[in-house]
mmCIF file of C-alpha atoms in Angstrom:
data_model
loop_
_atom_site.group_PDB
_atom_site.id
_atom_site.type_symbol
_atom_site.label_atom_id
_atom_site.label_comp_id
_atom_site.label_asym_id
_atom_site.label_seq_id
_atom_site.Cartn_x
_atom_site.Cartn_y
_atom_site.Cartn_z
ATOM 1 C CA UNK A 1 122.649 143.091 105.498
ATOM 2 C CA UNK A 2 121.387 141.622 102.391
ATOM 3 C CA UNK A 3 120.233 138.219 102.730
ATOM 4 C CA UNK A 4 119.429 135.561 99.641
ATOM 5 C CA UNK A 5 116.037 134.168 99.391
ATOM 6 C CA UNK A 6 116.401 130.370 100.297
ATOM 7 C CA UNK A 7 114.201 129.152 97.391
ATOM 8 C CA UNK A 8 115.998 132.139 94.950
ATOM 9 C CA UNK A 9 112.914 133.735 94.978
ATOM 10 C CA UNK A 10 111.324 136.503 97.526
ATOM 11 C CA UNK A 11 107.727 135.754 98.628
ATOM 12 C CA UNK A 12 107.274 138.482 100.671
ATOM 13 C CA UNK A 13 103.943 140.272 100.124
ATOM 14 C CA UNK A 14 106.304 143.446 99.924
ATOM 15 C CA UNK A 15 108.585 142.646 96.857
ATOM 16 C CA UNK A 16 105.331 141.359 95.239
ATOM 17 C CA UNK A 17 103.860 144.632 95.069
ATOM 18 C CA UNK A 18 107.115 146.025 94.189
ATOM 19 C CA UNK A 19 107.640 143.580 91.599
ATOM 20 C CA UNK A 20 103.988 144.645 90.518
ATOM 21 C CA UNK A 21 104.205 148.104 90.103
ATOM 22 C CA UNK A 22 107.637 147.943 88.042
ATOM 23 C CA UNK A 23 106.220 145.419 85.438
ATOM 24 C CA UNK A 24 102.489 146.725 85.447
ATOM 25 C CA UNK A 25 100.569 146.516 82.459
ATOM 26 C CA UNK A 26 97.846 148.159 81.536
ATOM 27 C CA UNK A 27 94.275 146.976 79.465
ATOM 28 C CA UNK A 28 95.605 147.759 76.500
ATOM 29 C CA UNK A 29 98.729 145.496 77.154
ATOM 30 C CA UNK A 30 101.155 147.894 77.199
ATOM 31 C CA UNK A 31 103.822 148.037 80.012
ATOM 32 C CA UNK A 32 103.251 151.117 81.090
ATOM 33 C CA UNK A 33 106.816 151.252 83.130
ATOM 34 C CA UNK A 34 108.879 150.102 80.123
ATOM 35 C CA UNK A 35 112.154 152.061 79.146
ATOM 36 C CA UNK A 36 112.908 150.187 76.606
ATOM 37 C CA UNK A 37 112.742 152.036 73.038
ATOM 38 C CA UNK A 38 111.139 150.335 69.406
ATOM 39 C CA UNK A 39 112.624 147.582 68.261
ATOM 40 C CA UNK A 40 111.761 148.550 64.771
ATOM 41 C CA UNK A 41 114.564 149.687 62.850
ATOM 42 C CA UNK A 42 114.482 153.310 61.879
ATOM 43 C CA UNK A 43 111.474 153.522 65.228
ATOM 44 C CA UNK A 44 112.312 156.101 67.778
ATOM 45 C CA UNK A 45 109.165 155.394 70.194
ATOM 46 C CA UNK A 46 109.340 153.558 73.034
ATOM 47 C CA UNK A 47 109.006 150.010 73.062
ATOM 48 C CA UNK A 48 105.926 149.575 75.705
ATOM 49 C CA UNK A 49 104.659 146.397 73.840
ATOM 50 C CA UNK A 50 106.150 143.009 74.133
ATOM 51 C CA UNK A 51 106.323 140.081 71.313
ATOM 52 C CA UNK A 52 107.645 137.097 71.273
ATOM 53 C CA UNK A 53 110.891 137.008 68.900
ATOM 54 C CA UNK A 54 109.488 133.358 67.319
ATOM 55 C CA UNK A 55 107.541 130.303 68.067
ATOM 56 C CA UNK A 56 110.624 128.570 69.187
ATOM 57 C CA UNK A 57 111.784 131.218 71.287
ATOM 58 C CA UNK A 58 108.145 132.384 73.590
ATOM 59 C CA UNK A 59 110.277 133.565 76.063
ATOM 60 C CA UNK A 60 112.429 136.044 74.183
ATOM 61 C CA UNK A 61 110.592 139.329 73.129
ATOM 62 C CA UNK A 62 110.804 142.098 70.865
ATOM 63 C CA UNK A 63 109.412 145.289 72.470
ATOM 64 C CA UNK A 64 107.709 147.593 70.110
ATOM 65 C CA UNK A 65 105.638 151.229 69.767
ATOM 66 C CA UNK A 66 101.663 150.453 69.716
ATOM 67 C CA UNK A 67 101.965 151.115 65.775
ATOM 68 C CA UNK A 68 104.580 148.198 64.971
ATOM 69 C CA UNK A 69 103.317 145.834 67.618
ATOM 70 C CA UNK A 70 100.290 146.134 65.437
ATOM 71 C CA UNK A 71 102.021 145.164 62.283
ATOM 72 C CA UNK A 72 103.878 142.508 63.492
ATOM 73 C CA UNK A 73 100.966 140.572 64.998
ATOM 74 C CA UNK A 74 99.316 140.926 61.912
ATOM 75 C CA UNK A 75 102.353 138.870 60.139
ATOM 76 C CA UNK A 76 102.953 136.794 63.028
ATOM 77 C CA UNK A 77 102.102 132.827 62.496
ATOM 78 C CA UNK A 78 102.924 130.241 64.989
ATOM 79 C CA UNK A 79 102.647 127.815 62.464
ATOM 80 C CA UNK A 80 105.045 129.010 59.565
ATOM 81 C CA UNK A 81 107.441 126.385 58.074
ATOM 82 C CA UNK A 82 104.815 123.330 59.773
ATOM 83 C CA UNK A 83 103.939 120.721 57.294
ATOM 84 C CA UNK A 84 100.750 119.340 57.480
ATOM 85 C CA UNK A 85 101.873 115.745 59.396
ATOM 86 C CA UNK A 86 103.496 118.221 62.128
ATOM 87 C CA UNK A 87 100.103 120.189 62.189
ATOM 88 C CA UNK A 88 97.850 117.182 62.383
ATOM 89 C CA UNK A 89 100.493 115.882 65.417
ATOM 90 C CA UNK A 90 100.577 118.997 67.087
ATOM 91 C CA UNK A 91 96.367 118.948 67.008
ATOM 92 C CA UNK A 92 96.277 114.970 68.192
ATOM 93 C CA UNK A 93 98.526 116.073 71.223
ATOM 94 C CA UNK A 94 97.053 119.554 72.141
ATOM 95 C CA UNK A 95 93.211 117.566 72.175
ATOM 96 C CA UNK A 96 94.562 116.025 75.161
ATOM 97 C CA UNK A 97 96.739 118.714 76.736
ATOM 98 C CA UNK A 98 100.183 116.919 75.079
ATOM 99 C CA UNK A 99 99.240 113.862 77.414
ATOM 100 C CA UNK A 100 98.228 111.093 75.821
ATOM 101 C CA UNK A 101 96.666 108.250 77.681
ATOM 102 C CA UNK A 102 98.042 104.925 77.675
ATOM 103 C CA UNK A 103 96.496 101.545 78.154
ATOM 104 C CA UNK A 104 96.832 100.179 81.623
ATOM 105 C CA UNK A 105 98.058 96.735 79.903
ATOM 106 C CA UNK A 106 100.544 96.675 77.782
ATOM 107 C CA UNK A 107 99.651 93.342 76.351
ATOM 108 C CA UNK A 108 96.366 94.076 74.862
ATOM 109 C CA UNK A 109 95.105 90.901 74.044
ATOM 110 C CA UNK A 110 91.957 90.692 75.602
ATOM 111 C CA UNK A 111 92.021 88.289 77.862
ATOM 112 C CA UNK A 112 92.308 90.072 81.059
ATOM 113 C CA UNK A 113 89.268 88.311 82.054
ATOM 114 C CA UNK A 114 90.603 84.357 81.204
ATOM 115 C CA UNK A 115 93.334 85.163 83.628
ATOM 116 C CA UNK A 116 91.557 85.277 86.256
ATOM 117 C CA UNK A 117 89.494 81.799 85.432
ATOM 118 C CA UNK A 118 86.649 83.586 84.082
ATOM 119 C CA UNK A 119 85.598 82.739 79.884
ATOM 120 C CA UNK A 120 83.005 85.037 79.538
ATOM 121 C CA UNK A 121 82.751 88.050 81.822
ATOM 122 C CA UNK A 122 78.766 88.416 81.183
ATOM 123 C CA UNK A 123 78.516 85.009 82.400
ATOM 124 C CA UNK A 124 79.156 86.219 86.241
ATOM 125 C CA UNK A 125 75.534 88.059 85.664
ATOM 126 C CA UNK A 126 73.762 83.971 85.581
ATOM 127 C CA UNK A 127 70.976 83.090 83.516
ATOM 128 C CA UNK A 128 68.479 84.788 85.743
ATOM 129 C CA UNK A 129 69.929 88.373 85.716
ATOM 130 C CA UNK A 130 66.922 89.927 84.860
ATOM 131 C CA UNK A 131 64.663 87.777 87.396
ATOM 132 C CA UNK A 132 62.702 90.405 90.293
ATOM 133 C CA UNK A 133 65.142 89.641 93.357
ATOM 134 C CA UNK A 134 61.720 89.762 95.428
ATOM 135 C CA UNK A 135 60.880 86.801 93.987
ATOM 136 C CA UNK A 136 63.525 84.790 93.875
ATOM 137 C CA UNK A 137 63.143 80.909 95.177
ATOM 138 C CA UNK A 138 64.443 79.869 99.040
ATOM 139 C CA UNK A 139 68.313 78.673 98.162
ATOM 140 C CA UNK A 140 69.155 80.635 95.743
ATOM 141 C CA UNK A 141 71.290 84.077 95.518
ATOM 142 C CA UNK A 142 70.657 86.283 98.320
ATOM 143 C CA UNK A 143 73.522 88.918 98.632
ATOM 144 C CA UNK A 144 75.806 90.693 96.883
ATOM 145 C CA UNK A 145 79.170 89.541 96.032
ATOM 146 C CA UNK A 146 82.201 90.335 94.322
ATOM 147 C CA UNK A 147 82.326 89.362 90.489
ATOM 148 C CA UNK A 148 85.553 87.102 90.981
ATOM 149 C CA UNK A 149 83.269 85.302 94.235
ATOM 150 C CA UNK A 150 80.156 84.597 92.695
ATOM 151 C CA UNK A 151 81.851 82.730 89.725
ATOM 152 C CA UNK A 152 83.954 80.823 92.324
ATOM 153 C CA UNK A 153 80.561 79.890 93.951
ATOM 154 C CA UNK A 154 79.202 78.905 90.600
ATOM 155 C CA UNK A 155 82.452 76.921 89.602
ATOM 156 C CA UNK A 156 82.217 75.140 93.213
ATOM 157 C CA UNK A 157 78.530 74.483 93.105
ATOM 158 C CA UNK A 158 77.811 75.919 96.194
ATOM 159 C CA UNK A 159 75.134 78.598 97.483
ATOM 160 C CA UNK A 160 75.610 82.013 98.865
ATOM 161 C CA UNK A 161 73.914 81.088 101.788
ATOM 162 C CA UNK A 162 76.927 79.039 102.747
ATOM 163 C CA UNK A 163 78.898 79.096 105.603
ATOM 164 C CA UNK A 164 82.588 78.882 104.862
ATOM 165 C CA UNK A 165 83.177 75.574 106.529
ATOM 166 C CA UNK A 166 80.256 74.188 103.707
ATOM 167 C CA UNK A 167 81.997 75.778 101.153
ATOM 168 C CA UNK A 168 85.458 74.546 102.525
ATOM 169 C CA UNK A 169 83.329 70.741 102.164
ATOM 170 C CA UNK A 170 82.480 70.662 99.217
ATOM 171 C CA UNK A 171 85.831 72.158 97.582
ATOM 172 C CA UNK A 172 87.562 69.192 99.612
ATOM 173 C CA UNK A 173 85.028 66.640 97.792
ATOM 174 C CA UNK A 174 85.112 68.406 94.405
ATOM 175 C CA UNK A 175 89.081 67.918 94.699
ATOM 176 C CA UNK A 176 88.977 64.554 95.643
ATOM 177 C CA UNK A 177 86.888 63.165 92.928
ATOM 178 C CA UNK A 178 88.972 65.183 90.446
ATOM 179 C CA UNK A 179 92.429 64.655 91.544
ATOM 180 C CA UNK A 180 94.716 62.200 89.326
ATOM 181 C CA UNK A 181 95.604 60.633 92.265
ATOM 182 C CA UNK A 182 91.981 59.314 93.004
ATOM 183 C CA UNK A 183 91.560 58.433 89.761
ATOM 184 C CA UNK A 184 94.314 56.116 88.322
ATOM 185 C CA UNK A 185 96.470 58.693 86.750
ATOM 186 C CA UNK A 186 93.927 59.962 84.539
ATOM 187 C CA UNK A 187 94.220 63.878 84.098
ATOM 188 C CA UNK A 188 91.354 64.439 82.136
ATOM 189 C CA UNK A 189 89.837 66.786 84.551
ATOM 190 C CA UNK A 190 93.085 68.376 85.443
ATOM 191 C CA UNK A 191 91.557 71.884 84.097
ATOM 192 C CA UNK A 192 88.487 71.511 85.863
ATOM 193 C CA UNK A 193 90.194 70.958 89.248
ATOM 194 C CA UNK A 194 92.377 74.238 88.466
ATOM 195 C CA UNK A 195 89.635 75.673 88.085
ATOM 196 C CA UNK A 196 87.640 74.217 91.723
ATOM 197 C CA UNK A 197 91.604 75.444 93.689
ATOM 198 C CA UNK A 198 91.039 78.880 92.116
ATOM 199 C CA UNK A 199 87.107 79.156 93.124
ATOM 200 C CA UNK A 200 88.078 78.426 96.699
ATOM 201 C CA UNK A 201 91.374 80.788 96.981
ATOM 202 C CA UNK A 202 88.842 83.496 95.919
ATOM 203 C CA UNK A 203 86.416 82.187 99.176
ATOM 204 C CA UNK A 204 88.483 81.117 101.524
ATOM 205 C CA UNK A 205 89.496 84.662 102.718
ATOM 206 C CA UNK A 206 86.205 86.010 102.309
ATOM 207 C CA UNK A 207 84.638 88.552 104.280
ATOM 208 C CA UNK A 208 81.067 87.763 102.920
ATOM 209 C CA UNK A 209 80.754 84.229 104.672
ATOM 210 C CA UNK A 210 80.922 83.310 108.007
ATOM 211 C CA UNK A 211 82.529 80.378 109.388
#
C-alpha cells in the first residue's frame, strides 16, 4: 500500500538518492538524465540544458542542446525593459538583501533622551569624566551605575555611597520644600519636583543600594 507523505514531501534518505540520480547534473550543467528534446525550433538534439523562459518567470525553463543554450545565454538580460529608477531600486534593495531596516521609533524627533528626564545625554558622564578613578576624593562616585540612576542621583543630590533609606530622606525633603502645597500655591518649581519624583522612581527599586 501506497502511503502519502504527511508533509507532501518524502524525506527518506532512499527517495533522496532516487530523486538524485533521475535529476543529476553533471560539471558542465547538463542534466545528464534529461529526455527532453531542443527547444529550438528547427533543433533535433536533446534538450540536456535548462534556461529560464524570462526574468519574470525563473521557475519555468526552456531546455536546450549545448549549442543553443550557448546562444541564448549570450542574449539573455535580466534587466531588459528596466528603466533606470527600477535599476537604481532594485540595487538600493538587493545592498541589503531586499530588507531594509527601519528605525526602531517611528517618531524621529530626537528626543528619546528628554523623555526620560534627561537634557543632555553626555551630561550623565559629570564634569569629571576624565578624572583617574584611583584618585578620586572620599564621597564621591564609587561604583558603577546605570545611566538613567546616576542622573537620578545627580538630580536628587545624593551620593552613591547612599543607602536607600538616605536616598529615600532626602527625596522626602527635596519634595517638601518644592511642593505647591508647602509653598502658598506657588508652582514655580513644579518642573523641578517632576523632575526629584522621577530621580527617585529610578532608585527606589534599585538593586545597586542597600537599605
Amino acid at each position: 500500500m501506497v502511503t502519502k507523505p504527511p508533509f507532501e514531501f518524502d524525506i527518506r534518505v532512499s527517495a533522496d538518492k532516487k530523486r538524485k540520480k533521475t535529476t543529476r547534473r553533471g560539471m558542465s550543467g547538463a542534466f545528464e538524465t534529461s529526455n527532453k528534446p531542443c527547444d529550438f525550433p528547427g533543433c533535433s538534439e536533446a534538450g540536456a540544458y535548462r534556461a529560464p523562459k524570462s526574468p519574470d518567470l525563473l521557475d519555468e525553463f526552456f531546455w536546450f542542446c549545448k549549442d543553443h543554450i550557448r546562444e541564448y545565454n549570450l542574449k539573455w538580460n535580466f534587466f531588459q525593459g528596466t528603466s533606470d529608477d527600477d535599476f537604481q531600486k532594485f540595487l538600493d534593495k538587493d545592498r541589503v538583501w531586499e530588507r531594509p531596516t527601519k528605525p526602531f521609533s517611528r517618531k524621529d524627533d530626537g528626543r528619546a533622551w528628554a523623555r526620560l528626564g534627561v537634557d543632555d545625554p553626555l551630561s550623565l558622564l559629570g564634569e569629571k569624566a576624565t578624572q583617574n578613578p584611583g584618585s578620586r576624593p572620599a564621597g564621591t562616585s564609587t561604583r558603577k551605575l546605570p545611566p538613567t540612576e546616576r542622573k537620578a542621583i545627580e538630580i536628587l543630590d545624593a551620593r552613591d555611597t547612599w543607602t536607600k533609606t538616605e536616598i529615600r530622606k532626602q527625596y522626602k525633603s527635596l519634595v517638601k520644600d518644592l511642593h505647591p502645597d508647602m509653598n502658598g500655591g506657588d508652582r514655580s518649581d513644579e518642573e523641578r519636583l517632576q523632575e526629584v519624583v522621577w530621580a527617585w522612581d529610578q532608585l527606589k527599586d534599585s538593586r545597586y543600594f542597600r537599605e
